[in-house]
Coordinates of C-alpha atoms and ligand atoms in Angstrom, one line a residue:
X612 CA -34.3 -14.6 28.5
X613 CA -32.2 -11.7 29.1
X614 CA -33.5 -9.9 32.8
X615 CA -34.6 -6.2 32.1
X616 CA -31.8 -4.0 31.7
X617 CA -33.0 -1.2 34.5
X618 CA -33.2 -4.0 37.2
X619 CA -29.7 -5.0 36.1
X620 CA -28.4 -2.1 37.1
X621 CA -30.8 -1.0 39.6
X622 CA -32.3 1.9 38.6
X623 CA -35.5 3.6 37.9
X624 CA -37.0 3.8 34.0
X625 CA -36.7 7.6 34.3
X626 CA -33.7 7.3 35.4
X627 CA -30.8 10.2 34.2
X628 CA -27.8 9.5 32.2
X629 CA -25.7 10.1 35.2
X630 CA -27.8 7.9 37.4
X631 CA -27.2 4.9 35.0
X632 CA -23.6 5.8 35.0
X633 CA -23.0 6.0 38.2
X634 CA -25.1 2.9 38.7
X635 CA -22.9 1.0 35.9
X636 CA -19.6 2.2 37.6
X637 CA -20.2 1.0 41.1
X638 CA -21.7 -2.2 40.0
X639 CA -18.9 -2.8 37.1
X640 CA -15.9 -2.4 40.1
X641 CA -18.3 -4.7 42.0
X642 CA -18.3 -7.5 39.8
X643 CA -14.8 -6.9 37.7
X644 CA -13.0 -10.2 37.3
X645 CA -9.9 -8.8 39.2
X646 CA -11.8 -9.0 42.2
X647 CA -13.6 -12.0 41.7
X648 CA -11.0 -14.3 40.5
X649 CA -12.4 -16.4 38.5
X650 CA -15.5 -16.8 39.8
X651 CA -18.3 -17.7 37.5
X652 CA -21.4 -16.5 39.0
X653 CA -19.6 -12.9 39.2
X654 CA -18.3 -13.5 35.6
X655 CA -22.2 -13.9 34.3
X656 CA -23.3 -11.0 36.3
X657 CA -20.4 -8.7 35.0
X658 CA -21.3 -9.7 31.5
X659 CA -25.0 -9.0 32.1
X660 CA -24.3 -5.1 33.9
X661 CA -22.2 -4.8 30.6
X662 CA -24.6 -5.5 28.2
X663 CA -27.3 -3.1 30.0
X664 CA -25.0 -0.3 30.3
X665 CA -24.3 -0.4 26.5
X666 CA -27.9 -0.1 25.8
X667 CA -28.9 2.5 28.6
X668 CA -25.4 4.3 28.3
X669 CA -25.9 5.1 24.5
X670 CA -29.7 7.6 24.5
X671 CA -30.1 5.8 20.9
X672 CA -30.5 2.7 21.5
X673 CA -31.9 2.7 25.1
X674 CA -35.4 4.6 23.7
X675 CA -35.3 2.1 21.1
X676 CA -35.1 -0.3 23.8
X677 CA -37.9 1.6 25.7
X678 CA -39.8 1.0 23.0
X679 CA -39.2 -2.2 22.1
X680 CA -37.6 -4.1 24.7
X681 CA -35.3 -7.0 23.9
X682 CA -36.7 -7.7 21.0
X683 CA -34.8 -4.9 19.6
X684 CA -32.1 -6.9 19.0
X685 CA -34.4 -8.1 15.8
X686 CA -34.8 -4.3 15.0
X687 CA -31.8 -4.5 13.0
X688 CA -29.2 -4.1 16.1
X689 CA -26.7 -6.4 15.2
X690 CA -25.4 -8.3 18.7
X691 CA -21.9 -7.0 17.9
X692 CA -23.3 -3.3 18.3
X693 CA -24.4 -4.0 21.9
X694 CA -21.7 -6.1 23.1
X695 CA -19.0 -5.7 20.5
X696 CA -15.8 -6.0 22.3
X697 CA -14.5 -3.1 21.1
X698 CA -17.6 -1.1 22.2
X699 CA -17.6 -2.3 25.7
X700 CA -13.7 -1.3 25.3
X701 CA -14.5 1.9 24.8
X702 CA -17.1 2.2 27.2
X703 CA -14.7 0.9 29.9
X704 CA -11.9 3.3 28.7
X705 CA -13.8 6.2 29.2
X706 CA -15.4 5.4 32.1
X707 CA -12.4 3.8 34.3
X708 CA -9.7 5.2 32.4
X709 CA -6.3 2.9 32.1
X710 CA -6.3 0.6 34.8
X711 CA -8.6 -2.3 33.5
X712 CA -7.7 -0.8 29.6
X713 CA -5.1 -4.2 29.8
X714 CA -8.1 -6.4 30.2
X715 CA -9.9 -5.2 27.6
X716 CA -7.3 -4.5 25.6
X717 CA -6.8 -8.5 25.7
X718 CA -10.1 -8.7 24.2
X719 CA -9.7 -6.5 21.6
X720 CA -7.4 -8.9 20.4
X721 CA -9.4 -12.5 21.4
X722 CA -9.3 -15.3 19.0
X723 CA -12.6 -14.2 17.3
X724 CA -11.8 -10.9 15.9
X725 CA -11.6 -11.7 12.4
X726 CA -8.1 -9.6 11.1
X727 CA -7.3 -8.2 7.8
X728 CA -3.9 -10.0 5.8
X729 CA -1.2 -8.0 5.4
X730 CA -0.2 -6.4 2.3
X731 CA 2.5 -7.8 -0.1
X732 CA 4.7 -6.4 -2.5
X733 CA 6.0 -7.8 -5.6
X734 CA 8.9 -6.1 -8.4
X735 CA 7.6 -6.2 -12.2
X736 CA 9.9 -5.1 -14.5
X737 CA 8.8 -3.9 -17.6
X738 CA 10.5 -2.7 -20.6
X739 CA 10.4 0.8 -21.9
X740 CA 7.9 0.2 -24.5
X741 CA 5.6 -1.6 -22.6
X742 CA 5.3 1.0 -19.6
X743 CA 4.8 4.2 -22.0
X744 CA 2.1 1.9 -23.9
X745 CA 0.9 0.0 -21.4
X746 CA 0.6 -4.1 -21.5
X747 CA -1.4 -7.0 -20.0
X748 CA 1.3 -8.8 -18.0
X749 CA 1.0 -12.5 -16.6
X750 CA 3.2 -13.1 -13.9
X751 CA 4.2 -15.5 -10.6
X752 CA 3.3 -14.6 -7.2
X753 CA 4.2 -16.2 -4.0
X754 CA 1.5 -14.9 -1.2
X755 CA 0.0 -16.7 2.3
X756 CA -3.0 -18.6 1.7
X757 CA -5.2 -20.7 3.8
X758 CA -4.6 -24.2 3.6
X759 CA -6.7 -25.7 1.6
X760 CA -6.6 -29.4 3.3
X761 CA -7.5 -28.4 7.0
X762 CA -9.5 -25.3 6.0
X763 CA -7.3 -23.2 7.9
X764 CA -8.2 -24.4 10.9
X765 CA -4.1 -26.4 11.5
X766 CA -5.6 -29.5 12.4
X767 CA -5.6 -33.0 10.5
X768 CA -8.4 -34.2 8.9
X769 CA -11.4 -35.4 10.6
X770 CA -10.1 -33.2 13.6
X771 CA -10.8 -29.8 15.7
X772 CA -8.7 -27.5 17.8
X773 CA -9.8 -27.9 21.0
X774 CA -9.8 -25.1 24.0
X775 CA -6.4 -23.7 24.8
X776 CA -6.1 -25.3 28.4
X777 CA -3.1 -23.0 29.6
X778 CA -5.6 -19.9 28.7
X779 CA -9.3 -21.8 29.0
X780 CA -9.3 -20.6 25.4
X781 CA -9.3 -17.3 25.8
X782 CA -5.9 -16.3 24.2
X783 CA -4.7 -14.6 27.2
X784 CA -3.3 -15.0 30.3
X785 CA -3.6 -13.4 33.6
X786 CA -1.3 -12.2 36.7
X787 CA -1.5 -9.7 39.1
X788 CA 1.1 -7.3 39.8
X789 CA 0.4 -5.5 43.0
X790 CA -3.2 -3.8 42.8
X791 CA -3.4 -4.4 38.9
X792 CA -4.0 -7.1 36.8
X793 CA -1.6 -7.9 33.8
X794 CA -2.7 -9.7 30.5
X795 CA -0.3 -11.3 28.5
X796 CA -0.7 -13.0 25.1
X797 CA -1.1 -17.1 25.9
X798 CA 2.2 -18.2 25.1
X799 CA 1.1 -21.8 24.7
X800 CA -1.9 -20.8 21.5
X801 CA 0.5 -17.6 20.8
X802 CA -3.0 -15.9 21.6
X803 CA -5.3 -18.0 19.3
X804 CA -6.9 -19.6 22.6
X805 CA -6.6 -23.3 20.2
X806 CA -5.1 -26.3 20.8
X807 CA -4.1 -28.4 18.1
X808 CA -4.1 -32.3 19.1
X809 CA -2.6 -33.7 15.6
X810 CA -1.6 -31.3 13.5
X811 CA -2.3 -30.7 9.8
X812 CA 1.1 -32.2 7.6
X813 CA 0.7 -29.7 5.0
X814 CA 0.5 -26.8 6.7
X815 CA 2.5 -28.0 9.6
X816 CA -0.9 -26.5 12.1
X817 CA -0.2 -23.2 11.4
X818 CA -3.6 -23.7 8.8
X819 CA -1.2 -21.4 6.0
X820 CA 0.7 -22.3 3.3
X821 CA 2.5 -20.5 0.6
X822 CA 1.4 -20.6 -2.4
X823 CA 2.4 -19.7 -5.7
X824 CA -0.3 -18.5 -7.9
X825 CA -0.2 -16.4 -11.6
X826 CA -1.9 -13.4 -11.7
X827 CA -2.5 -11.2 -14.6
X828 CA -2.5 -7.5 -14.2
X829 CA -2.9 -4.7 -16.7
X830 CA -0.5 -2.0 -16.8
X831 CA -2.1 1.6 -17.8
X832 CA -0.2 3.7 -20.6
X833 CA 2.2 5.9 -18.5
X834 CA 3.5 3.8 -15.5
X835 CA 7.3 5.2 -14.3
X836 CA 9.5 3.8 -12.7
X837 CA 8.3 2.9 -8.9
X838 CA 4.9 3.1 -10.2
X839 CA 2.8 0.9 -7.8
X840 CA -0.2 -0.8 -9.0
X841 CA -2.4 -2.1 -6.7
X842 CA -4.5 -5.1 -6.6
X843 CA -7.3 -5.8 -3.9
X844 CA -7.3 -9.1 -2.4
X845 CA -4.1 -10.6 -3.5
X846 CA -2.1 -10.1 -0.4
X847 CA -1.7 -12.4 2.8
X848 CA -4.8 -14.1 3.8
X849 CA -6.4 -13.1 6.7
X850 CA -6.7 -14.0 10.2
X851 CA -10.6 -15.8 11.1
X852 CA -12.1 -15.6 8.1
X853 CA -10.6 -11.8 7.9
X854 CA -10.0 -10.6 4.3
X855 CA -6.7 -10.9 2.1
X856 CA -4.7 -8.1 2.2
X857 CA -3.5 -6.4 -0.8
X858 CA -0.9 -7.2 -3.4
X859 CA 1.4 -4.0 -4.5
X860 CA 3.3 -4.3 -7.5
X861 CA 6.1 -2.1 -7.7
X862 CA 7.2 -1.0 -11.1
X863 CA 10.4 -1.1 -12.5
X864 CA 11.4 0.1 -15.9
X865 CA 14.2 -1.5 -17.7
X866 CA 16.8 1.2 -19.5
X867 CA 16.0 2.0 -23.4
X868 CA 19.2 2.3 -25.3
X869 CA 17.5 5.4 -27.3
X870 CA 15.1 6.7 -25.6
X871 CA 14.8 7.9 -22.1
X872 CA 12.3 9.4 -20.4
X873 CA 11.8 13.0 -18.6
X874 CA 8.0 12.6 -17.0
X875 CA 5.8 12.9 -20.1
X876 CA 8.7 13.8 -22.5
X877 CA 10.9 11.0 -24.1
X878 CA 14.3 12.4 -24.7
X879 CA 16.4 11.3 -28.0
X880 CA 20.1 12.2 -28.8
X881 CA 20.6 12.2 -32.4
X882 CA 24.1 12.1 -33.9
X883 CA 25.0 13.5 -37.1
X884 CA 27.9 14.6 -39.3
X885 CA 29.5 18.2 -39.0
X886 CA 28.3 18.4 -43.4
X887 CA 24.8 17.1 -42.4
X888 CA 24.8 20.2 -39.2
X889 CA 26.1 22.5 -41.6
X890 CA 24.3 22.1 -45.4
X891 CA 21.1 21.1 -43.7
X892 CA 19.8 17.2 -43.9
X893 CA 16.3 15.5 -43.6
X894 CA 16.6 12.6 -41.5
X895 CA 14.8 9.3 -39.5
X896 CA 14.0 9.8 -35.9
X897 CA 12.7 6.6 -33.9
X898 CA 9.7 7.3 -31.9
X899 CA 7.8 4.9 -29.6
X900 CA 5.2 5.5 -32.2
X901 CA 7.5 4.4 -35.7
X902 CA 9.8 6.7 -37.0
X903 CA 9.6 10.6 -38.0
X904 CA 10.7 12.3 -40.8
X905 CA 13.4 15.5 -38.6
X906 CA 14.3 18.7 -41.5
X907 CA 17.6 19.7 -40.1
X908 CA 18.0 23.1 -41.4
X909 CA 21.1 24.2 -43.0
X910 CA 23.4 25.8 -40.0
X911 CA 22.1 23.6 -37.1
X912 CA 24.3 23.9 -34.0
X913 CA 24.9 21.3 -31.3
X914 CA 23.0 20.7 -28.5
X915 CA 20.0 21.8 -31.0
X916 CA 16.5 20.7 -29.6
X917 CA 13.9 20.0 -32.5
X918 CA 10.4 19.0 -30.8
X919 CA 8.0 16.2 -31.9
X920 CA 5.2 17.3 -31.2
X921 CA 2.8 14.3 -29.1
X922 CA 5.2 11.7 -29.8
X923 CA 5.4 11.4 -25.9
X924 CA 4.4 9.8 -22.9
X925 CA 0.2 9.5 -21.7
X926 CA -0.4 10.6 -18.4
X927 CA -1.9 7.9 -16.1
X928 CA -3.5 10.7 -14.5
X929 CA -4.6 13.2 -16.8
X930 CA -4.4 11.4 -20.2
X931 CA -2.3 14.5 -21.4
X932 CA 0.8 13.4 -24.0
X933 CA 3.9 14.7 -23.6
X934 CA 6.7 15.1 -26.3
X935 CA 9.5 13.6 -27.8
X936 CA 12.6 16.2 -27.3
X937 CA 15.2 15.4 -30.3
X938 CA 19.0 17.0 -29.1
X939 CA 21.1 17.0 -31.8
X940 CA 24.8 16.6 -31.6
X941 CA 27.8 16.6 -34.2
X942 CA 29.5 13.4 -33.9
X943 CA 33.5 13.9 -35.1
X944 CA 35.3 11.2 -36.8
X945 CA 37.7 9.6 -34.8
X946 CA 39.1 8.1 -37.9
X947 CA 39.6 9.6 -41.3
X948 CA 41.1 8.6 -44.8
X949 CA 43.7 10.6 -46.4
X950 CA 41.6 12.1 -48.8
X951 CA 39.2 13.5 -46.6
X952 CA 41.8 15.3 -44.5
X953 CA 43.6 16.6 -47.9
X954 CA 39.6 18.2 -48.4
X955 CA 38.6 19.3 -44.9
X956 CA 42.5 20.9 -44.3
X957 CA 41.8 22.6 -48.0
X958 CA 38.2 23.3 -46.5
X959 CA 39.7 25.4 -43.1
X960 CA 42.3 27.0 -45.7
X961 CA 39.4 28.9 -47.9
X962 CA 37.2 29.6 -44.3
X963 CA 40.7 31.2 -42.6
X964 CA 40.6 33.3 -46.3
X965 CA 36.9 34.4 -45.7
X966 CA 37.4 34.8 -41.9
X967 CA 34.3 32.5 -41.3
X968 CA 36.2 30.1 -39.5
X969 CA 34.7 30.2 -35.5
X970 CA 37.8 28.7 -33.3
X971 CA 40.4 30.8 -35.2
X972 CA 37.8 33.8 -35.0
X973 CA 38.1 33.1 -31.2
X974 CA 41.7 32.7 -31.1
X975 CA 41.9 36.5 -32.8
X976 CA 38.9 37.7 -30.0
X977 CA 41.9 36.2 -27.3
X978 CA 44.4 37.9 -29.2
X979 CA 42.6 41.0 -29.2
X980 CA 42.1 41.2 -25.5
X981 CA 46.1 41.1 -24.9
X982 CA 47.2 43.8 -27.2
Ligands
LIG1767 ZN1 -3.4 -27.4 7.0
LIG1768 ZN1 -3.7 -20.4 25.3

């Protein structure tokens, strides 16, 4: 049975928020383990003025304990509340400042704290299609997982870690250097205050493995390249029954040979033939949605845009649909037969006659400009 937290630290019921504080401080130097080295007695009693001045240091949870004495701990305070470590940290920190922040900084970290994983990332490459519509994708992972024949815990079978004995199982070790005391992470338990007799084969008493594992993910409409989806739980397992961290799967988008993409808009160059640009043609565009009928009006220049209207690209975010942007360009023969150079040579003849000819109406503009 826990001794009444006033007597603890010697004070009065009535007593002021600076009287317990000062109380707390004098006692807390008092007892501190860098003054006691080691010694157990002190190490109980440091514990106990600790655990009082969390309750009467916080107005909360000392009327509740006014009221209800130690039983409030069933009140719904969980332990941790009252003698967290990190919330005796922070007490300390604010009340002593740096010097003994080392200590508790050590215990911020001790082997109990249960840690998140870390985060993993993994490439999917899609192809063009299937990141403008979206897909359901089944793929490999390789990720940290706890091993699954010693539990996690690193040692074989039948076995148990036992107490680090370079630490006494606390994770860290202590030195002093002039009027402070230095912590350092155990280097025999790397901090995990364990010792592992006969270690676990298959995860070599570490107690993780890597694993492979499939995971199916759906991919929204929309995705660009260096899209990242995320997926909860599927990174690193975590440290003392600490949850997984997250898996993020970075997107990348394989080239289209026709169709590229400008955020929401898909761009398509279109090639056609200097009569098709000039007496007007109706023609097939592709789409990501099947093909389009495109009028080409008689006359059409290159570098033309014609706009499909919603034959674009869904917004992840706003569910708006772009365009498709059709850019139309002459394509010139590289190659030609006799005949049709006896036709388009008769063809420049008559447009020189009628002076609709645009390079040689250019050539007379430059012409014109020297005389
Ligand atoms: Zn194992
Ligand atoms: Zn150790």
């Amino acid at each position: 049975m826990s001794r009444d937290y006033y007597e603890v630290l010697g004070v009065p019921k009535g007593a002021t928020e600076a009287e317990i504080k000062k109380a707390y401080r004098k006692l807390a130097l008092e007892h501190h383990p860098d003054r006691t080295q080691g010694d157990k007695v002190s190490e109980e009693k440091f514990k106990e003025i600790n655990e009082a001045y969390s309750v009467l240091g916080n107005p909360e949870k000392r009327s509740q304990y006014d009221m209800f004495g130690h039983n409030f701990e069933r009140m719904g305070i969980n332990q941790d509340d009252i003698f967290g470590a990190q919330g005796t940290a922070s007490i300390f920190d604010d009340l002593m400042g740096d010097v003994f922040s080392d200590f508790f900084g050590g215990r911020r970290n001790s082997r109990n704290r249960k840690v998140r994983g870390k985060d993993v990332e993994s490439i999917l490459e899609l192809a063009f299609e299937e990141a403008v519509l979206g897909t359901d994708k089944e793929f490999t992972i390789k990720r940290t997982g706890v091993c699954s024949v010693c539990g996690g815990t690193g040692a074989k079978q039948g076995t148990k870690p036992t107490p680090c004995r370079t630490c006494d199982g606390s994770g860290q070790v202590y030195y002093r250097q002039g009027f402070l005391t230095v912590t350092k992470t155990c280097h025999a338990c790397g901090g995990s205050g364990l010792e592992i007799q006969d270690k676990c084969r298959d995860c070599s008493g570490t107690g993780r493995v890597l694993k492979e594992e499939e995971i199916s993910i759906h991919v929204p409409p929309g995705v660009d390249n260096d899209s990242v989806l995320r997926i909860q739980g599927k990174g690193s397992a975590g440290y003392n029954g600490g949850s997984s961290g997250d898996l993020h799967v970075v997107i990348k988008v394989k080239e289209h040979p026709v169709f590229k993409r400008d955020d929401q808009n898909i761009i398509v160059d279109l090639f056609i033939t200097y009569s098709q640009a000039v007496l007007g043609d109706t023609i097939k565009v592709p789409t990501l949605y099947g093909d389009e009928d495109l009028r080409l009006p008689s006359g059409t220049d290159s570098g033309k845009e014609f706009v499909l209207k919603h034959k674009g690209v869904i917004s992840p975010y706003d569910r708006r649909k772009g365009d498709q942007l059709v850019r139309v360009h002459i394509e010139v023969p590289k190659h030609i037969t006799e005949r049709q150079r006896q036709i388009l040579k008769e063809f420049d003849e008559i447009s020189v006659d009628e002076g609709k000819n645009a390079s040689k109406g250019i050539f007379n503009k430059v012409k014109d400009l020297f005389q």
